[in-house]
Amino acid sequence: MTAKTAAPARAQITIRDGLLRDFVERRGFATVSEIAAELGVSEITVRRDLTRLESQGLLVRTHGGALAGKLSSAESFDSDEPTFEARRRRNADAKTRIGVAAAALVRPGATIGIDVGTTTLELARQLATRADIKIFTNNVRAATLLAEGPAAVYLPGGQLRAKELSVHGSIAIAQLRHYWFDQAFIGFSGLTDQGLFDYSLEDTEIKRVYIERAAQIVALCDSSKFGRLSMARVGTLEEIDTLITDAQPPAALRDALEQANVSIIVAEAAGSE
């Protein structure tokens, strides 16, 4: 009798592992509560499963959930979001150069979306004197800066994320989905062959709307973000058209970008060849 009851238990665990991994793989990131609801088990059971699967190298356990895949030797996981000012000072010169290169892509008459972040703020700074464009942004810092210039600037309603000064939530998402953008400029905290990642689930929802609603997706990323993962996946490499950065990505990442047909623009320092 004991042998007959043990075998189905082993089979059930194996099936649940497969369902769990498939769910996380499809989403890129999933919270413990989302996994529990999907599988119909308790959150305590999910946490135990995630710990075990991570020990086997089958996924990446994070605070509150799990990421698809596993970290390679060239990747690092960021669990905590640095303050805006700390991020702004980090690689400030590179971000300025990326902002200049991004501004050069903005066509006359374009309607563009500008995401939150320190690098996208540099793009806004470069566009402050442009009168020939319309700008939608959930970046309150960028909107304030641009409001002093001649361009038409639109800020969606919604909930304010205080430390980041970003607008997010269902109201902002619904409003932005009414529009179509010629170009959207997206910031994020990490880039690997698995896609684009960010610290904030709330801001990531808006980033995905920009990706859905723009004809051209331009990702802005300084080279310190290569090989870094964080809690929320913004999108896959195939969903972006152009990457503007300050240095060539490592070979493996560059190959993945090329396979995804992503154009790479390197904003080099003045005087460099």
PDB file of C-alpha atoms in Angstrom:
ATOM      1  CA  MET A   1       0.000   0.000   0.000  1.00  0.00           C
ATOM      2  CA  THR A   2       2.841   2.384   0.803  1.00  0.00           C
ATOM      3  CA  ALA A   3       4.497   1.838  -2.591  1.00  0.00           C
ATOM      4  CA  LYS A   4       1.213   2.542  -4.419  1.00  0.00           C
ATOM      5  CA  THR A   5       0.691   5.897  -2.699  1.00  0.00           C
ATOM      6  CA  ALA A   6       4.323   7.064  -3.059  1.00  0.00           C
ATOM      7  CA  ALA A   7       4.488   6.757  -6.853  1.00  0.00           C
ATOM      8  CA  PRO A   8       1.613   9.144  -7.657  1.00  0.00           C
ATOM      9  CA  ALA A   9       3.087  11.715  -5.242  1.00  0.00           C
ATOM     10  CA  ARG A  10       6.377  11.706  -7.137  1.00  0.00           C
ATOM     11  CA  ALA A  11       4.532  12.046 -10.459  1.00  0.00           C
ATOM     12  CA  GLN A  12       2.439  14.951  -9.128  1.00  0.00           C
ATOM     13  CA  ILE A  13       5.521  16.877  -8.037  1.00  0.00           C
ATOM     14  CA  THR A  14       7.165  16.344 -11.426  1.00  0.00           C
ATOM     15  CA  ILE A  15       4.095  17.617 -13.267  1.00  0.00           C
ATOM     16  CA  ARG A  16       3.846  20.658 -10.989  1.00  0.00           C
ATOM     17  CA  ASP A  17       7.509  21.476 -11.543  1.00  0.00           C
ATOM     18  CA  GLY A  18       6.951  21.432 -15.280  1.00  0.00           C
ATOM     19  CA  LEU A  19       3.846  23.609 -15.050  1.00  0.00           C
ATOM     20  CA  LEU A  20       5.620  26.057 -12.748  1.00  0.00           C
ATOM     21  CA  ARG A  21       8.669  26.371 -14.987  1.00  0.00           C
ATOM     22  CA  ASP A  22       6.492  26.749 -18.091  1.00  0.00           C
ATOM     23  CA  PHE A  23       4.440  29.526 -16.436  1.00  0.00           C
ATOM     24  CA  VAL A  24       7.535  31.464 -15.371  1.00  0.00           C
ATOM     25  CA  GLU A  25       9.188  30.904 -18.759  1.00  0.00           C
ATOM     26  CA  ARG A  26       6.175  32.313 -20.612  1.00  0.00           C
ATOM     27  CA  ARG A  27       6.000  35.409 -18.419  1.00  0.00           C
ATOM     28  CA  GLY A  28       9.722  36.018 -17.906  1.00  0.00           C
ATOM     29  CA  PHE A  29       8.974  36.883 -14.270  1.00  0.00           C
ATOM     30  CA  ALA A  30       6.149  35.729 -11.998  1.00  0.00           C
ATOM     31  CA  THR A  31       5.313  36.489  -8.391  1.00  0.00           C
ATOM     32  CA  VAL A  32       4.711  33.815  -5.772  1.00  0.00           C
ATOM     33  CA  SER A  33       1.007  34.715  -5.601  1.00  0.00           C
ATOM     34  CA  GLU A  34       0.628  34.510  -9.404  1.00  0.00           C
ATOM     35  CA  ILE A  35       2.258  31.073  -9.484  1.00  0.00           C
ATOM     36  CA  ALA A  36       0.118  29.858  -6.579  1.00  0.00           C
ATOM     37  CA  ALA A  37      -3.067  31.000  -8.325  1.00  0.00           C
ATOM     38  CA  GLU A  38      -2.005  29.426 -11.623  1.00  0.00           C
ATOM     39  CA  LEU A  39      -1.139  26.046 -10.083  1.00  0.00           C
ATOM     40  CA  GLY A  40      -3.853  25.986  -7.414  1.00  0.00           C
ATOM     41  CA  VAL A  41      -1.440  25.460  -4.518  1.00  0.00           C
ATOM     42  CA  SER A  42      -0.436  27.476  -1.456  1.00  0.00           C
ATOM     43  CA  GLU A  43       2.208  30.191  -1.530  1.00  0.00           C
ATOM     44  CA  ILE A  44       4.235  28.195   1.000  1.00  0.00           C
ATOM     45  CA  THR A  45       4.323  25.280  -1.462  1.00  0.00           C
ATOM     46  CA  VAL A  46       5.391  27.613  -4.276  1.00  0.00           C
ATOM     47  CA  ARG A  47       8.251  29.044  -2.188  1.00  0.00           C
ATOM     48  CA  ARG A  48       9.508  25.532  -1.425  1.00  0.00           C
ATOM     49  CA  ASP A  49       9.301  24.577  -5.104  1.00  0.00           C
ATOM     50  CA  LEU A  50      11.158  27.728  -6.169  1.00  0.00           C
ATOM     51  CA  THR A  51      13.943  27.133  -3.653  1.00  0.00           C
ATOM     52  CA  ARG A  52      14.361  23.558  -4.879  1.00  0.00           C
ATOM     53  CA  LEU A  53      14.241  24.470  -8.580  1.00  0.00           C
ATOM     54  CA  GLU A  54      16.772  27.255  -8.079  1.00  0.00           C
ATOM     55  CA  SER A  55      19.143  24.806  -6.356  1.00  0.00           C
ATOM     56  CA  GLN A  56      18.900  22.681  -9.507  1.00  0.00           C
ATOM     57  CA  GLY A  57      19.739  25.712 -11.679  1.00  0.00           C
ATOM     58  CA  LEU A  58      16.349  25.688 -13.425  1.00  0.00           C
ATOM     59  CA  LEU A  59      15.249  29.240 -12.596  1.00  0.00           C
ATOM     60  CA  VAL A  60      16.326  32.347 -10.677  1.00  0.00           C
ATOM     61  CA  ARG A  61      14.659  32.942  -7.302  1.00  0.00           C
ATOM     62  CA  THR A  62      13.986  36.620  -6.557  1.00  0.00           C
ATOM     63  CA  HIS A  63      12.404  38.576  -3.748  1.00  0.00           C
ATOM     64  CA  GLY A  64       8.719  37.786  -4.177  1.00  0.00           C
ATOM     65  CA  GLY A  65       8.928  35.507  -7.199  1.00  0.00           C
ATOM     66  CA  ALA A  66      11.124  33.951  -9.863  1.00  0.00           C
ATOM     67  CA  LEU A  67      12.794  34.761 -13.174  1.00  0.00           C
ATOM     68  CA  ALA A  68      12.958  32.414 -16.127  1.00  0.00           C
ATOM     69  CA  GLY A  69      16.270  30.740 -16.940  1.00  0.00           C
ATOM     70  CA  LYS A  70      19.413  30.862 -14.864  1.00  0.00           C
ATOM     71  CA  LEU A  71      22.245  33.284 -14.400  1.00  0.00           C
ATOM     72  CA  SER A  72      25.296  32.684 -16.532  1.00  0.00           C
ATOM     73  CA  SER A  73      28.777  33.464 -15.258  1.00  0.00           C
ATOM     74  CA  ALA A  74      28.539  36.814 -17.086  1.00  0.00           C
ATOM     75  CA  GLU A  75      25.229  37.861 -15.508  1.00  0.00           C
ATOM     76  CA  SER A  76      24.315  39.505 -12.197  1.00  0.00           C
ATOM     77  CA  PHE A  77      20.954  39.944 -10.498  1.00  0.00           C
ATOM     78  CA  ASP A  78      19.911  43.287  -8.972  1.00  0.00           C
ATOM     79  CA  SER A  79      17.258  42.939  -6.268  1.00  0.00           C
ATOM     80  CA  ASP A  80      17.222  46.517  -4.964  1.00  0.00           C
ATOM     81  CA  GLU A  81      16.696  49.703  -6.951  1.00  0.00           C
ATOM     82  CA  PRO A  82      19.285  52.420  -6.256  1.00  0.00           C
ATOM     83  CA  THR A  83      17.980  55.936  -5.660  1.00  0.00           C
ATOM     84  CA  PHE A  84      17.365  58.137  -8.692  1.00  0.00           C
ATOM     85  CA  GLU A  85      20.226  60.473  -7.754  1.00  0.00           C
ATOM     86  CA  ALA A  86      22.653  57.573  -7.326  1.00  0.00           C
ATOM     87  CA  ARG A  87      21.687  56.248 -10.752  1.00  0.00           C
ATOM     88  CA  ARG A  88      21.873  59.699 -12.323  1.00  0.00           C
ATOM     89  CA  ARG A  89      25.477  60.184 -11.176  1.00  0.00           C
ATOM     90  CA  ARG A  90      26.537  56.713 -12.313  1.00  0.00           C
ATOM     91  CA  ASN A  91      28.060  56.864 -15.829  1.00  0.00           C
ATOM     92  CA  ALA A  92      26.664  60.387 -16.268  1.00  0.00           C
ATOM     93  CA  ASP A  93      28.886  61.196 -19.250  1.00  0.00           C
ATOM     94  CA  ALA A  94      27.840  58.029 -21.080  1.00  0.00           C
ATOM     95  CA  LYS A  95      24.175  58.807 -20.463  1.00  0.00           C
ATOM     96  CA  THR A  96      24.600  62.297 -21.878  1.00  0.00           C
ATOM     97  CA  ARG A  97      26.165  60.885 -25.036  1.00  0.00           C
ATOM     98  CA  ILE A  98      23.357  58.350 -25.362  1.00  0.00           C
ATOM     99  CA  GLY A  99      20.814  61.150 -24.951  1.00  0.00           C
ATOM    100  CA  VAL A 100      22.469  63.162 -27.738  1.00  0.00           C
ATOM    101  CA  ALA A 101      22.492  60.141 -30.071  1.00  0.00           C
ATOM    102  CA  ALA A 102      18.857  59.355 -29.267  1.00  0.00           C
ATOM    103  CA  ALA A 103      17.759  62.942 -29.930  1.00  0.00           C
ATOM    104  CA  ALA A 104      19.373  62.748 -33.365  1.00  0.00           C
ATOM    105  CA  LEU A 105      16.950  59.938 -34.248  1.00  0.00           C
ATOM    106  CA  VAL A 106      13.829  61.988 -33.496  1.00  0.00           C
ATOM    107  CA  ARG A 107      12.327  62.976 -36.827  1.00  0.00           C
ATOM    108  CA  PRO A 108      10.623  66.349 -37.471  1.00  0.00           C
ATOM    109  CA  GLY A 109       6.885  66.081 -36.897  1.00  0.00           C
ATOM    110  CA  ALA A 110       7.211  62.882 -34.863  1.00  0.00           C
ATOM    111  CA  THR A 111       4.996  61.923 -31.943  1.00  0.00           C
ATOM    112  CA  ILE A 112       7.214  60.188 -29.410  1.00  0.00           C
ATOM    113  CA  GLY A 113       6.965  58.451 -26.061  1.00  0.00           C
ATOM    114  CA  ILE A 114       9.635  58.956 -23.405  1.00  0.00           C
ATOM    115  CA  ASP A 115       9.900  56.449 -20.585  1.00  0.00           C
ATOM    116  CA  VAL A 116      11.142  56.999 -17.026  1.00  0.00           C
ATOM    117  CA  GLY A 117      14.799  56.752 -16.012  1.00  0.00           C
ATOM    118  CA  THR A 118      18.019  58.691 -15.843  1.00  0.00           C
ATOM    119  CA  THR A 119      19.084  58.112 -19.460  1.00  0.00           C
ATOM    120  CA  THR A 120      15.678  59.011 -20.868  1.00  0.00           C
ATOM    121  CA  LEU A 121      15.862  62.207 -18.812  1.00  0.00           C
ATOM    122  CA  GLU A 122      19.044  63.075 -20.717  1.00  0.00           C
ATOM    123  CA  LEU A 123      17.145  62.551 -23.966  1.00  0.00           C
ATOM    124  CA  ALA A 124      14.462  64.971 -22.739  1.00  0.00           C
ATOM    125  CA  ARG A 125      17.156  67.508 -21.955  1.00  0.00           C
ATOM    126  CA  GLN A 126      18.410  67.285 -25.546  1.00  0.00           C
ATOM    127  CA  LEU A 127      14.886  67.789 -26.913  1.00  0.00           C
ATOM    128  CA  ALA A 128      14.060  70.794 -24.739  1.00  0.00           C
ATOM    129  CA  THR A 129      14.434  73.294 -27.599  1.00  0.00           C
ATOM    130  CA  ARG A 130      12.606  71.261 -30.262  1.00  0.00           C
ATOM    131  CA  ALA A 131       9.307  72.758 -31.430  1.00  0.00           C
ATOM    132  CA  ASP A 132       8.534  70.305 -34.226  1.00  0.00           C
ATOM    133  CA  ILE A 133       7.516  67.255 -32.171  1.00  0.00           C
ATOM    134  CA  LYS A 134       4.821  66.022 -29.762  1.00  0.00           C
ATOM    135  CA  ILE A 135       6.005  64.287 -26.596  1.00  0.00           C
ATOM    136  CA  PHE A 136       4.102  61.878 -24.350  1.00  0.00           C
ATOM    137  CA  THR A 137       5.821  60.857 -21.141  1.00  0.00           C
ATOM    138  CA  ASN A 138       5.041  59.342 -17.742  1.00  0.00           C
ATOM    139  CA  ASN A 139       8.358  60.796 -16.522  1.00  0.00           C
ATOM    140  CA  VAL A 140       7.413  63.808 -14.361  1.00  0.00           C
ATOM    141  CA  ARG A 141      11.006  65.074 -14.276  1.00  0.00           C
ATOM    142  CA  ALA A 142      11.169  64.976 -18.068  1.00  0.00           C
ATOM    143  CA  ALA A 143       7.751  66.615 -18.432  1.00  0.00           C
ATOM    144  CA  THR A 144       8.769  69.452 -16.109  1.00  0.00           C
ATOM    145  CA  LEU A 145      11.973  70.037 -18.046  1.00  0.00           C
ATOM    146  CA  LEU A 146      10.239  69.890 -21.439  1.00  0.00           C
ATOM    147  CA  ALA A 147       7.365  72.129 -20.332  1.00  0.00           C
ATOM    148  CA  GLU A 148       9.738  75.098 -20.442  1.00  0.00           C
ATOM    149  CA  GLY A 149      10.353  74.516 -24.153  1.00  0.00           C
ATOM    150  CA  PRO A 150       8.178  74.961 -27.258  1.00  0.00           C
ATOM    151  CA  ALA A 151       7.120  71.336 -27.854  1.00  0.00           C
ATOM    152  CA  ALA A 152       3.660  70.012 -26.978  1.00  0.00           C
ATOM    153  CA  VAL A 153       4.070  67.811 -23.884  1.00  0.00           C
ATOM    154  CA  TYR A 154       1.460  65.336 -22.609  1.00  0.00           C
ATOM    155  CA  LEU A 155       1.524  63.683 -19.178  1.00  0.00           C
ATOM    156  CA  PRO A 156      -0.969  60.865 -18.441  1.00  0.00           C
ATOM    157  CA  GLY A 157      -2.991  60.750 -15.257  1.00  0.00           C
ATOM    158  CA  GLY A 158      -2.530  57.990 -12.716  1.00  0.00           C
ATOM    159  CA  GLN A 159      -0.693  57.125  -9.538  1.00  0.00           C
ATOM    160  CA  LEU A 160       2.603  58.857  -8.761  1.00  0.00           C
ATOM    161  CA  ARG A 161       5.570  56.706  -7.832  1.00  0.00           C
ATOM    162  CA  ALA A 162       7.141  59.229  -5.489  1.00  0.00           C
ATOM    163  CA  LYS A 163      10.852  58.378  -5.466  1.00  0.00           C
ATOM    164  CA  GLU A 164      11.020  57.915  -9.223  1.00  0.00           C
ATOM    165  CA  LEU A 165       8.497  60.683 -10.010  1.00  0.00           C
ATOM    166  CA  SER A 166       6.845  58.424 -12.552  1.00  0.00           C
ATOM    167  CA  VAL A 167       3.150  58.066 -13.330  1.00  0.00           C
ATOM    168  CA  HIS A 168       1.831  54.514 -13.480  1.00  0.00           C
ATOM    169  CA  GLY A 169      -1.265  52.412 -12.920  1.00  0.00           C
ATOM    170  CA  SER A 170      -4.416  51.433 -14.817  1.00  0.00           C
ATOM    171  CA  ILE A 171      -5.471  55.010 -15.626  1.00  0.00           C
ATOM    172  CA  ALA A 172      -2.102  55.864 -17.199  1.00  0.00           C
ATOM    173  CA  ILE A 173      -2.057  52.594 -19.126  1.00  0.00           C
ATOM    174  CA  ALA A 174      -5.580  53.159 -20.474  1.00  0.00           C
ATOM    175  CA  GLN A 175      -4.773  56.707 -21.563  1.00  0.00           C
ATOM    176  CA  LEU A 176      -1.530  55.827 -23.332  1.00  0.00           C
ATOM    177  CA  ARG A 177      -3.249  52.988 -25.196  1.00  0.00           C
ATOM    178  CA  HIS A 178      -5.385  55.603 -26.965  1.00  0.00           C
ATOM    179  CA  TYR A 179      -2.321  56.895 -28.826  1.00  0.00           C
ATOM    180  CA  TRP A 180       0.087  55.738 -31.505  1.00  0.00           C
ATOM    181  CA  PHE A 181       3.737  56.822 -31.336  1.00  0.00           C
ATOM    182  CA  ASP A 182       6.195  57.112 -34.175  1.00  0.00           C
ATOM    183  CA  GLN A 183       8.998  56.307 -31.743  1.00  0.00           C
ATOM    184  CA  ALA A 184       9.236  55.269 -28.092  1.00  0.00           C
ATOM    185  CA  PHE A 185      12.421  55.605 -26.068  1.00  0.00           C
ATOM    186  CA  ILE A 186      12.682  53.021 -23.299  1.00  0.00           C
ATOM    187  CA  GLY A 187      14.972  52.960 -20.265  1.00  0.00           C
ATOM    188  CA  PHE A 188      15.725  49.864 -18.207  1.00  0.00           C
ATOM    189  CA  SER A 189      18.134  48.472 -15.623  1.00  0.00           C
ATOM    190  CA  GLY A 190      19.528  45.373 -17.311  1.00  0.00           C
ATOM    191  CA  LEU A 191      20.087  43.741 -20.697  1.00  0.00           C
ATOM    192  CA  THR A 192      20.861  40.076 -21.398  1.00  0.00           C
ATOM    193  CA  ASP A 193      20.113  37.640 -24.198  1.00  0.00           C
ATOM    194  CA  GLN A 194      16.837  36.975 -22.328  1.00  0.00           C
ATOM    195  CA  GLY A 195      15.660  40.547 -22.914  1.00  0.00           C
ATOM    196  CA  LEU A 196      15.296  43.885 -21.134  1.00  0.00           C
ATOM    197  CA  PHE A 197      14.791  44.028 -17.349  1.00  0.00           C
ATOM    198  CA  ASP A 198      13.805  46.648 -14.799  1.00  0.00           C
ATOM    199  CA  TYR A 199      13.465  47.003 -11.029  1.00  0.00           C
ATOM    200  CA  SER A 200       9.868  48.227 -10.911  1.00  0.00           C
ATOM    201  CA  LEU A 201       6.813  46.154 -11.773  1.00  0.00           C
ATOM    202  CA  GLU A 202       4.728  49.346 -11.896  1.00  0.00           C
ATOM    203  CA  ASP A 203       6.974  51.203 -14.339  1.00  0.00           C
ATOM    204  CA  THR A 204       7.440  48.053 -16.415  1.00  0.00           C
ATOM    205  CA  GLU A 205       3.718  47.971 -17.207  1.00  0.00           C
ATOM    206  CA  ILE A 206       4.014  51.415 -18.818  1.00  0.00           C
ATOM    207  CA  LYS A 207       7.161  50.417 -20.714  1.00  0.00           C
ATOM    208  CA  ARG A 208       5.213  47.540 -22.247  1.00  0.00           C
ATOM    209  CA  VAL A 209       2.482  49.927 -23.391  1.00  0.00           C
ATOM    210  CA  TYR A 210       5.077  52.065 -25.174  1.00  0.00           C
ATOM    211  CA  ILE A 211       6.373  48.903 -26.873  1.00  0.00           C
ATOM    212  CA  GLU A 212       2.837  47.939 -27.948  1.00  0.00           C
ATOM    213  CA  ARG A 213       1.948  51.373 -29.298  1.00  0.00           C
ATOM    214  CA  ALA A 214       5.095  52.579 -31.105  1.00  0.00           C
ATOM    215  CA  ALA A 215       6.275  52.012 -34.666  1.00  0.00           C
ATOM    216  CA  GLN A 216       9.930  52.134 -33.583  1.00  0.00           C
ATOM    217  CA  ILE A 217      11.252  51.059 -30.183  1.00  0.00           C
ATOM    218  CA  VAL A 218      14.572  52.612 -29.169  1.00  0.00           C
ATOM    219  CA  ALA A 219      16.215  51.162 -26.056  1.00  0.00           C
ATOM    220  CA  LEU A 220      18.644  53.403 -24.139  1.00  0.00           C
ATOM    221  CA  CYS A 221      21.248  51.598 -22.068  1.00  0.00           C
ATOM    222  CA  ASP A 222      24.750  52.390 -20.851  1.00  0.00           C
ATOM    223  CA  SER A 223      27.234  49.513 -20.888  1.00  0.00           C
ATOM    224  CA  SER A 224      27.144  48.971 -17.097  1.00  0.00           C
ATOM    225  CA  LYS A 225      23.743  47.313 -17.629  1.00  0.00           C
ATOM    226  CA  PHE A 226      25.009  44.563 -19.925  1.00  0.00           C
ATOM    227  CA  GLY A 227      24.544  41.134 -18.374  1.00  0.00           C
ATOM    228  CA  ARG A 228      22.375  42.408 -15.522  1.00  0.00           C
ATOM    229  CA  LEU A 229      18.981  41.029 -14.540  1.00  0.00           C
ATOM    230  CA  SER A 230      16.364  42.462 -12.212  1.00  0.00           C
ATOM    231  CA  MET A 231      12.889  41.571 -11.063  1.00  0.00           C
ATOM    232  CA  ALA A 232      10.681  42.423 -14.043  1.00  0.00           C
ATOM    233  CA  ARG A 233      11.235  41.613 -17.693  1.00  0.00           C
ATOM    234  CA  VAL A 234      10.241  44.523 -19.910  1.00  0.00           C
ATOM    235  CA  GLY A 235      10.362  42.591 -23.169  1.00  0.00           C
ATOM    236  CA  THR A 236      12.401  40.370 -25.449  1.00  0.00           C
ATOM    237  CA  LEU A 237      15.203  41.510 -27.733  1.00  0.00           C
ATOM    238  CA  GLU A 238      12.930  40.895 -30.718  1.00  0.00           C
ATOM    239  CA  GLU A 239      10.598  43.626 -29.476  1.00  0.00           C
ATOM    240  CA  ILE A 240      13.143  46.432 -29.829  1.00  0.00           C
ATOM    241  CA  ASP A 241      14.395  47.961 -33.057  1.00  0.00           C
ATOM    242  CA  THR A 242      17.417  49.986 -31.962  1.00  0.00           C
ATOM    243  CA  LEU A 243      19.781  49.931 -28.994  1.00  0.00           C
ATOM    244  CA  ILE A 244      21.753  53.084 -28.185  1.00  0.00           C
ATOM    245  CA  THR A 245      24.620  52.523 -25.797  1.00  0.00           C
ATOM    246  CA  ASP A 246      28.113  53.804 -25.046  1.00  0.00           C
ATOM    247  CA  ALA A 247      30.165  50.678 -25.873  1.00  0.00           C
ATOM    248  CA  GLN A 248      29.868  47.544 -27.931  1.00  0.00           C
ATOM    249  CA  PRO A 249      28.081  44.747 -26.025  1.00  0.00           C
ATOM    250  CA  PRO A 250      30.033  41.566 -25.164  1.00  0.00           C
ATOM    251  CA  ALA A 251      30.241  39.096 -28.034  1.00  0.00           C
ATOM    252  CA  ALA A 252      27.483  36.740 -26.875  1.00  0.00           C
ATOM    253  CA  LEU A 253      25.045  39.574 -26.221  1.00  0.00           C
ATOM    254  CA  ARG A 254      25.969  41.283 -29.493  1.00  0.00           C
ATOM    255  CA  ASP A 255      25.269  38.050 -31.362  1.00  0.00           C
ATOM    256  CA  ALA A 256      21.880  37.735 -29.651  1.00  0.00           C
ATOM    257  CA  LEU A 257      21.020  41.330 -30.579  1.00  0.00           C
ATOM    258  CA  GLU A 258      22.044  40.775 -34.190  1.00  0.00           C
ATOM    259  CA  GLN A 259      19.958  37.594 -34.378  1.00  0.00           C
ATOM    260  CA  ALA A 260      17.004  39.630 -33.100  1.00  0.00           C
ATOM    261  CA  ASN A 261      17.642  42.226 -35.862  1.00  0.00           C
ATOM    262  CA  VAL A 262      18.392  44.972 -33.360  1.00  0.00           C
ATOM    263  CA  SER A 263      20.391  47.885 -34.756  1.00  0.00           C
ATOM    264  CA  ILE A 264      23.195  48.932 -32.371  1.00  0.00           C
ATOM    265  CA  ILE A 265      24.304  52.570 -32.134  1.00  0.00           C
ATOM    266  CA  VAL A 266      27.392  53.259 -30.024  1.00  0.00           C
ATOM    267  CA  ALA A 267      27.507  56.857 -28.768  1.00  0.00           C
ATOM    268  CA  GLU A 268      31.258  57.218 -28.457  1.00  0.00           C
ATOM    269  CA  ALA A 269      33.142  59.884 -26.529  1.00  0.00           C
ATOM    270  CA  ALA A 270      34.325  62.971 -28.399  1.00  0.00           C
ATOM    271  CA  GLY A 271      37.615  62.332 -30.158  1.00  0.00           C
ATOM    272  CA  SER A 272      37.262  58.536 -30.142  1.00  0.00           C
ATOM    273  CA  GLU A 273      37.471  56.636 -33.380  1.00  0.00           C
TER     274      GLU A 273
END
